[in-house]
Short mmCIF file of C-alpha atoms in Angstrom, two decimals:
data_model
loop_
_atom_site.label_atom_id
_atom_site.label_comp_id
_atom_site.label_asym_id
_atom_site.label_seq_id
_atom_site.Cartn_x
_atom_site.Cartn_y
_atom_site.Cartn_z
CA MET Y 1128 -44.07 63.49 68.34
CA LYS Y 1129 -42.58 62.07 71.50
CA CYS Y 1130 -39.24 60.27 71.57
CA ARG Y 1131 -40.86 57.00 72.68
CA ASP Y 1132 -43.17 57.09 69.66
CA ILE Y 1133 -40.22 57.51 67.29
CA ILE Y 1134 -38.51 54.60 69.02
CA ARG Y 1135 -41.57 52.43 68.36
CA ILE Y 1136 -41.33 53.32 64.68
CA LEU Y 1137 -37.62 52.47 64.61
CA GLU Y 1138 -38.13 49.19 66.43
CA LYS Y 1139 -40.89 48.21 64.03
CA LEU Y 1140 -38.15 48.32 61.37
CA ALA Y 1141 -35.43 46.66 63.48
CA PRO Y 1142 -36.84 45.02 66.62
CA ARG Y 1143 -34.43 44.80 69.49
CA GLU Y 1144 -35.08 41.06 69.67
CA TYR Y 1145 -32.72 40.73 66.70
CA ALA Y 1146 -29.78 42.24 68.62
CA CYS Y 1147 -26.88 40.09 69.78
CA ASP Y 1148 -26.71 39.33 73.51
CA TRP Y 1149 -23.51 41.35 73.97
CA ASP Y 1150 -24.94 44.47 72.33
CA ASN Y 1151 -26.44 47.61 73.90
CA PRO Y 1152 -29.01 49.20 71.57
CA GLY Y 1153 -31.88 51.38 72.75
CA LEU Y 1154 -32.44 54.74 74.42
CA LEU Y 1155 -29.04 55.36 76.01
CA ALA Y 1156 -29.58 58.92 77.22
CA GLY Y 1157 -32.51 61.26 77.56
CA ARG Y 1158 -36.26 61.10 78.12
CA GLY Y 1159 -38.76 58.92 76.37
CA ASP Y 1160 -41.41 61.60 76.86
CA ARG Y 1161 -39.25 64.27 75.17
CA GLU Y 1162 -41.23 66.09 72.49
CA VAL Y 1163 -39.17 65.79 69.31
CA GLU Y 1164 -39.32 68.34 66.53
CA THR Y 1165 -35.94 67.53 64.92
CA VAL Y 1166 -34.04 64.24 64.65
CA LEU Y 1167 -30.36 64.02 63.73
CA THR Y 1168 -29.05 60.75 62.27
CA ALA Y 1169 -25.41 59.62 62.36
CA VAL Y 1170 -23.23 56.53 62.54
CA ASP Y 1171 -21.66 57.56 65.87
CA ALA Y 1172 -22.52 60.04 68.62
CA THR Y 1173 -19.16 61.79 68.35
CA ASP Y 1174 -18.34 65.21 69.82
CA GLU Y 1175 -18.92 66.72 66.36
CA VAL Y 1176 -22.32 65.03 66.01
CA ILE Y 1177 -23.48 66.15 69.46
CA ASP Y 1178 -22.29 69.71 68.74
CA LEU Y 1179 -24.21 69.58 65.45
CA ALA Y 1180 -27.32 68.44 67.31
CA VAL Y 1181 -27.02 71.45 69.61
CA GLN Y 1182 -26.42 73.83 66.70
CA THR Y 1183 -29.36 72.52 64.66
CA GLY Y 1184 -31.71 72.35 67.63
CA ALA Y 1185 -32.12 68.58 67.36
CA ASP Y 1186 -34.12 67.00 70.19
CA MET Y 1187 -33.05 63.43 69.39
CA ILE Y 1188 -30.02 61.71 67.88
CA VAL Y 1189 -30.39 58.32 66.21
CA THR Y 1190 -27.09 56.49 65.71
CA HIS Y 1191 -25.97 53.07 64.56
CA HIS Y 1192 -23.28 52.56 67.19
CA PRO Y 1193 -24.20 52.77 70.89
CA LEU Y 1194 -22.65 55.69 72.76
CA ILE Y 1195 -22.56 53.49 75.89
CA PHE Y 1196 -21.21 50.07 75.04
CA ARG Y 1197 -19.48 48.87 78.21
CA PRO Y 1198 -20.69 49.34 81.80
CA ILE Y 1199 -19.80 52.73 83.30
CA LYS Y 1200 -19.65 53.56 87.00
CA GLN Y 1201 -19.38 57.34 86.84
CA ILE Y 1202 -20.76 60.10 84.64
CA ASN Y 1203 -18.60 63.19 84.92
CA ASP Y 1204 -16.38 65.41 82.82
CA GLY Y 1205 -13.30 63.29 83.49
CA ASN Y 1206 -13.64 61.25 80.30
CA PHE Y 1207 -15.04 61.76 76.82
CA ILE Y 1208 -18.08 59.49 77.25
CA GLY Y 1209 -19.05 61.27 80.45
CA ARG Y 1210 -18.66 64.68 78.79
CA ARG Y 1211 -20.88 63.60 75.90
CA LEU Y 1212 -23.55 62.29 78.25
CA LEU Y 1213 -23.44 65.46 80.32
CA GLN Y 1214 -23.89 67.57 77.19
CA LEU Y 1215 -26.78 65.44 75.95
CA ILE Y 1216 -28.58 65.48 79.27
CA GLY Y 1217 -27.82 69.16 79.86
CA LYS Y 1218 -29.30 70.06 76.47
CA ASP Y 1219 -32.20 67.61 76.91
CA ILE Y 1220 -31.26 65.64 73.78
CA SER Y 1221 -32.32 62.01 73.66
CA CYS Y 1222 -29.83 59.55 72.14
CA TYR Y 1223 -31.00 56.27 70.67
CA ALA Y 1224 -28.89 53.53 69.03
CA MET Y 1225 -29.88 50.65 66.76
CA HIS Y 1226 -26.85 48.42 66.31
CA THR Y 1227 -26.84 44.65 65.71
CA ASN Y 1228 -30.64 44.66 65.55
CA PHE Y 1229 -30.25 46.92 62.48
CA ASP Y 1230 -27.39 44.75 61.18
CA ILE Y 1231 -29.59 41.66 61.26
CA ALA Y 1232 -33.18 42.83 60.62
CA PRO Y 1233 -34.57 42.04 57.14
CA GLY Y 1234 -34.18 44.96 54.78
CA CYS Y 1235 -31.55 46.63 56.95
CA MET Y 1236 -27.73 46.64 57.04
CA ALA Y 1237 -26.94 43.19 55.62
CA ASP Y 1238 -29.53 43.48 52.87
CA LEU Y 1239 -28.71 47.11 52.11
CA ALA Y 1240 -25.00 46.33 51.70
CA ALA Y 1241 -25.69 43.30 49.51
CA VAL Y 1242 -28.02 45.30 47.25
CA ARG Y 1243 -25.55 48.15 46.96
CA LEU Y 1244 -22.82 45.71 45.95
CA GLY Y 1245 -25.19 43.99 43.52
CA LEU Y 1246 -25.07 40.55 45.12
CA LYS Y 1247 -27.68 38.09 43.87
CA ASP Y 1248 -29.24 35.07 45.56
CA GLY Y 1249 -28.01 36.35 48.91
CA ALA Y 1250 -28.07 34.35 52.12
CA PRO Y 1251 -26.94 35.29 55.66
CA LEU Y 1252 -23.21 34.89 56.13
CA GLU Y 1253 -23.62 34.02 59.81
CA VAL Y 1254 -27.11 32.89 60.77
CA THR Y 1255 -28.37 34.28 64.09
CA GLY Y 1256 -32.03 33.28 63.94
CA THR Y 1257 -35.20 33.47 61.91
CA ASP Y 1258 -37.36 36.31 60.61
CA LEU Y 1259 -39.68 37.42 63.41
CA GLN Y 1260 -42.48 37.89 60.88
CA THR Y 1261 -42.30 34.61 58.99
CA GLY Y 1262 -40.62 32.45 61.61
CA THR Y 1263 -38.90 30.47 58.87
CA GLU Y 1264 -36.60 32.68 56.79
CA LEU Y 1265 -33.05 32.83 58.14
CA VAL Y 1266 -31.52 36.13 59.26
CA GLY Y 1267 -28.03 37.01 60.41
CA ILE Y 1268 -24.87 39.05 60.12
CA GLY Y 1269 -23.66 39.86 56.60
CA LYS Y 1270 -24.58 38.34 53.26
CA VAL Y 1271 -22.98 35.96 50.79
CA GLY Y 1272 -24.09 35.93 47.18
CA ARG Y 1273 -23.25 35.93 43.51
CA LEU Y 1274 -21.53 38.99 42.05
CA PRO Y 1275 -23.14 40.89 39.15
CA ARG Y 1276 -20.54 39.25 36.90
CA PRO Y 1277 -17.31 37.30 37.37
CA MET Y 1278 -14.63 39.73 38.55
CA THR Y 1279 -10.91 39.82 39.16
CA GLY Y 1280 -9.70 40.90 42.59
CA PRO Y 1281 -8.78 44.45 41.50
CA GLU Y 1282 -12.12 44.83 39.68
CA LEU Y 1283 -13.99 43.86 42.84
CA ALA Y 1284 -11.95 46.29 44.92
CA GLU Y 1285 -12.84 49.09 42.50
CA LEU Y 1286 -16.51 48.08 42.61
CA VAL Y 1287 -16.52 48.31 46.41
CA LYS Y 1288 -14.94 51.76 46.27
CA GLU Y 1289 -17.43 52.94 43.67
CA ARG Y 1290 -20.60 51.56 45.27
CA PHE Y 1291 -19.76 52.79 48.78
CA GLY Y 1292 -18.11 56.07 47.78
CA LEU Y 1293 -14.78 55.18 49.36
CA PRO Y 1294 -11.49 57.02 48.92
CA PHE Y 1295 -9.52 53.79 49.38
CA VAL Y 1296 -9.65 50.16 50.51
CA THR Y 1297 -6.95 47.79 51.73
CA ALA Y 1298 -6.79 44.14 50.78
CA TYR Y 1299 -5.25 40.80 51.67
CA GLY Y 1300 -4.78 37.98 49.18
CA LEU Y 1301 -6.28 39.67 46.10
CA ASP Y 1302 -3.04 39.00 44.23
CA GLN Y 1303 -3.58 35.27 44.81
CA ILE Y 1304 -6.82 35.26 42.82
CA ARG Y 1305 -5.87 33.85 39.41
CA GLU Y 1306 -9.35 33.61 37.87
CA PRO Y 1307 -12.38 35.91 38.06
CA VAL Y 1308 -14.55 35.10 41.09
CA ASP Y 1309 -18.30 34.57 41.09
CA TYR Y 1310 -19.18 34.78 44.79
CA ALA Y 1311 -18.36 37.24 47.55
CA ALA Y 1312 -19.43 37.88 51.14
CA ILE Y 1313 -20.03 41.30 52.67
CA SER Y 1314 -20.23 42.05 56.38
CA PRO Y 1315 -20.34 45.76 57.31
CA GLY Y 1316 -18.58 46.71 60.53
CA SER Y 1317 -15.77 44.89 62.28
CA GLY Y 1318 -15.29 41.65 60.38
CA GLY Y 1319 -12.53 39.62 61.99
CA SER Y 1320 -15.04 37.18 63.46
CA MET Y 1321 -16.68 36.77 60.04
CA ILE Y 1322 -13.63 35.14 58.44
CA ALA Y 1323 -14.56 31.70 59.78
CA PRO Y 1324 -18.12 31.77 58.36
CA ALA Y 1325 -16.80 33.16 55.08
CA LEU Y 1326 -14.31 30.29 54.80
CA LYS Y 1327 -17.21 27.85 55.11
CA SER Y 1328 -19.21 29.61 52.42
CA VAL Y 1329 -18.93 29.68 48.63
CA ALA Y 1330 -17.36 33.15 48.77
CA SER Y 1331 -13.86 33.71 47.43
CA VAL Y 1332 -13.63 37.23 48.90
CA LEU Y 1333 -14.86 38.77 52.17
CA ILE Y 1334 -15.63 42.50 52.13
CA THR Y 1335 -15.68 43.95 55.62
CA GLY Y 1336 -13.88 46.36 57.97
CA ASP Y 1337 -11.37 46.49 60.81
CA ILE Y 1338 -9.27 43.57 59.64
CA GLY Y 1339 -6.03 43.19 61.57
CA HIS Y 1340 -2.72 42.12 60.07
CA HIS Y 1341 -2.79 38.55 61.35
CA ASP Y 1342 -6.45 37.98 60.51
CA GLY Y 1343 -5.83 39.25 56.99
CA ILE Y 1344 -2.78 37.17 56.19
CA ASP Y 1345 -4.25 34.08 57.86
CA ALA Y 1346 -7.43 34.37 55.78
CA ALA Y 1347 -5.38 34.73 52.62
CA ALA Y 1348 -3.32 31.67 53.57
CA GLN Y 1349 -6.56 29.67 53.71
CA GLY Y 1350 -7.68 30.84 50.30
CA LEU Y 1351 -9.99 33.68 51.31
CA ALA Y 1352 -9.14 37.14 50.02
CA VAL Y 1353 -10.26 40.05 52.21
CA ILE Y 1354 -11.12 43.61 51.19
CA ASP Y 1355 -11.06 45.92 54.21
CA ALA Y 1356 -13.33 48.82 53.28
CA GLY Y 1357 -13.25 50.32 56.76
CA HIS Y 1358 -15.77 50.10 59.57
CA TYR Y 1359 -17.34 53.45 58.71
CA GLY Y 1360 -16.72 52.84 55.02
CA LEU Y 1361 -19.47 50.24 54.76
CA GLU Y 1362 -21.74 51.29 57.61
CA HIS Y 1363 -22.21 54.92 56.61
CA ILE Y 1364 -25.13 53.65 54.48
CA PHE Y 1365 -27.08 53.53 57.77
CA THR Y 1366 -27.42 57.31 57.88
CA GLU Y 1367 -28.90 57.79 54.43
CA PHE Y 1368 -31.31 54.90 54.87
CA ILE Y 1369 -32.56 55.83 58.36
CA THR Y 1370 -32.98 59.46 57.34
CA GLY Y 1371 -35.18 58.43 54.43
CA TYR Y 1372 -37.12 55.93 56.53
CA LEU Y 1373 -37.85 58.45 59.28
CA ARG Y 1374 -38.85 61.17 56.84
CA GLU Y 1375 -41.32 58.78 55.26
CA GLN Y 1376 -42.70 57.56 58.58
CA LEU Y 1377 -42.78 60.87 60.47
CA GLY Y 1378 -44.06 63.12 57.70
CA SER Y 1379 -43.70 66.88 57.71
CA GLY Y 1380 -44.37 67.30 61.42
CA THR Y 1381 -40.84 66.24 62.43
CA ALA Y 1382 -37.65 67.34 60.68
CA VAL Y 1383 -34.97 64.72 60.03
CA VAL Y 1384 -31.40 65.79 59.20
CA SER Y 1385 -28.22 63.79 58.65
CA ALA Y 1386 -24.72 64.32 59.95
CA PRO Y 1387 -22.44 64.94 56.95
CA LEU Y 1388 -20.46 62.05 55.52
CA LYS Y 1389 -16.98 62.16 57.06
CA PHE Y 1390 -14.54 59.27 56.88
CA PRO Y 1391 -12.55 59.04 60.13
CA GLU Y 1392 -9.53 57.45 58.44
CA GLN Y 1393 -7.05 59.49 56.40
CA VAL Y 1394 -4.21 58.40 54.16
CA PHE Y 1395 -1.15 60.62 53.81
#
C-alpha cells in the first residue's frame, strides 16, 4: 500500500480540519507514492525511533508530535532536526504526524484519555469546534467529567499512575483538597493553557503535563489542584491506539510495529 493511501486512512480517523491553526500535522518528510510494507508508530520521531525504523526496515513512521514544528531555512547535518531529516530522506522513509487533529477528533486523544481514567458524562474542556460528521456535537482539547467515585487527592494521583502506567506524577494543591472530589479534567500534552478553561469548569483537579512552577502554584491558589503526569506520560496512549487502528485497517498486507514505551523523564 502506498504512503498516501495510509494517510487517507489516518485522516479518515482524525481529519486535518480538526487541527489548530498553529499546528503542523501531515506528511513532513518523504514521498506520498512510497510503497509501504512496514509502518512504525511512536510519540516522537526521535533519533532512537528513526534508528529503529532503519533497523526494522520500516518504510513509514507515524508519530503524534510533528518532527518539523517551526519554520526551518536549512536542512543539513548542523543540527539534530536536519540530521533526522537527512536520515529519513536518505533511507526513503516517509514521516507523518497527526497532532492536534488527533487530540481533538472524536474517539481519539481526549476521549481515549477520559475513558482510561474512567470519566463519565465527559464534555470537551476547551471547545474548538463541532464534529465534522454531525455538525452539532462539540469537540475540543481535553475532557472534563465525573470520576468513577469520589476520591481524595492522593487517591486520584494513584489512579492516574495506575491507569497510565506511570512511575511517578507531581502535583500542586492536592494537599488543599479537604473532601473527596467528584469531577476532574484531563488534557494530555502540555497543559498550562488549559488551567483557565479548567477553572471555569466543574473540575476540582486538572490532570495534564508540562506544568511550570508558577502555573502550578497559581492554579492551586485559585482552588484548582493540578496533577502533572508528564507530556509523554499521558500521550503515550497514542502509540498503542494507532498501532491497533492501522493493523485493523491495513490487514495482513502491511506490518505495523510500535516503538517501545520509554519515559523520557527520570527521577534520581
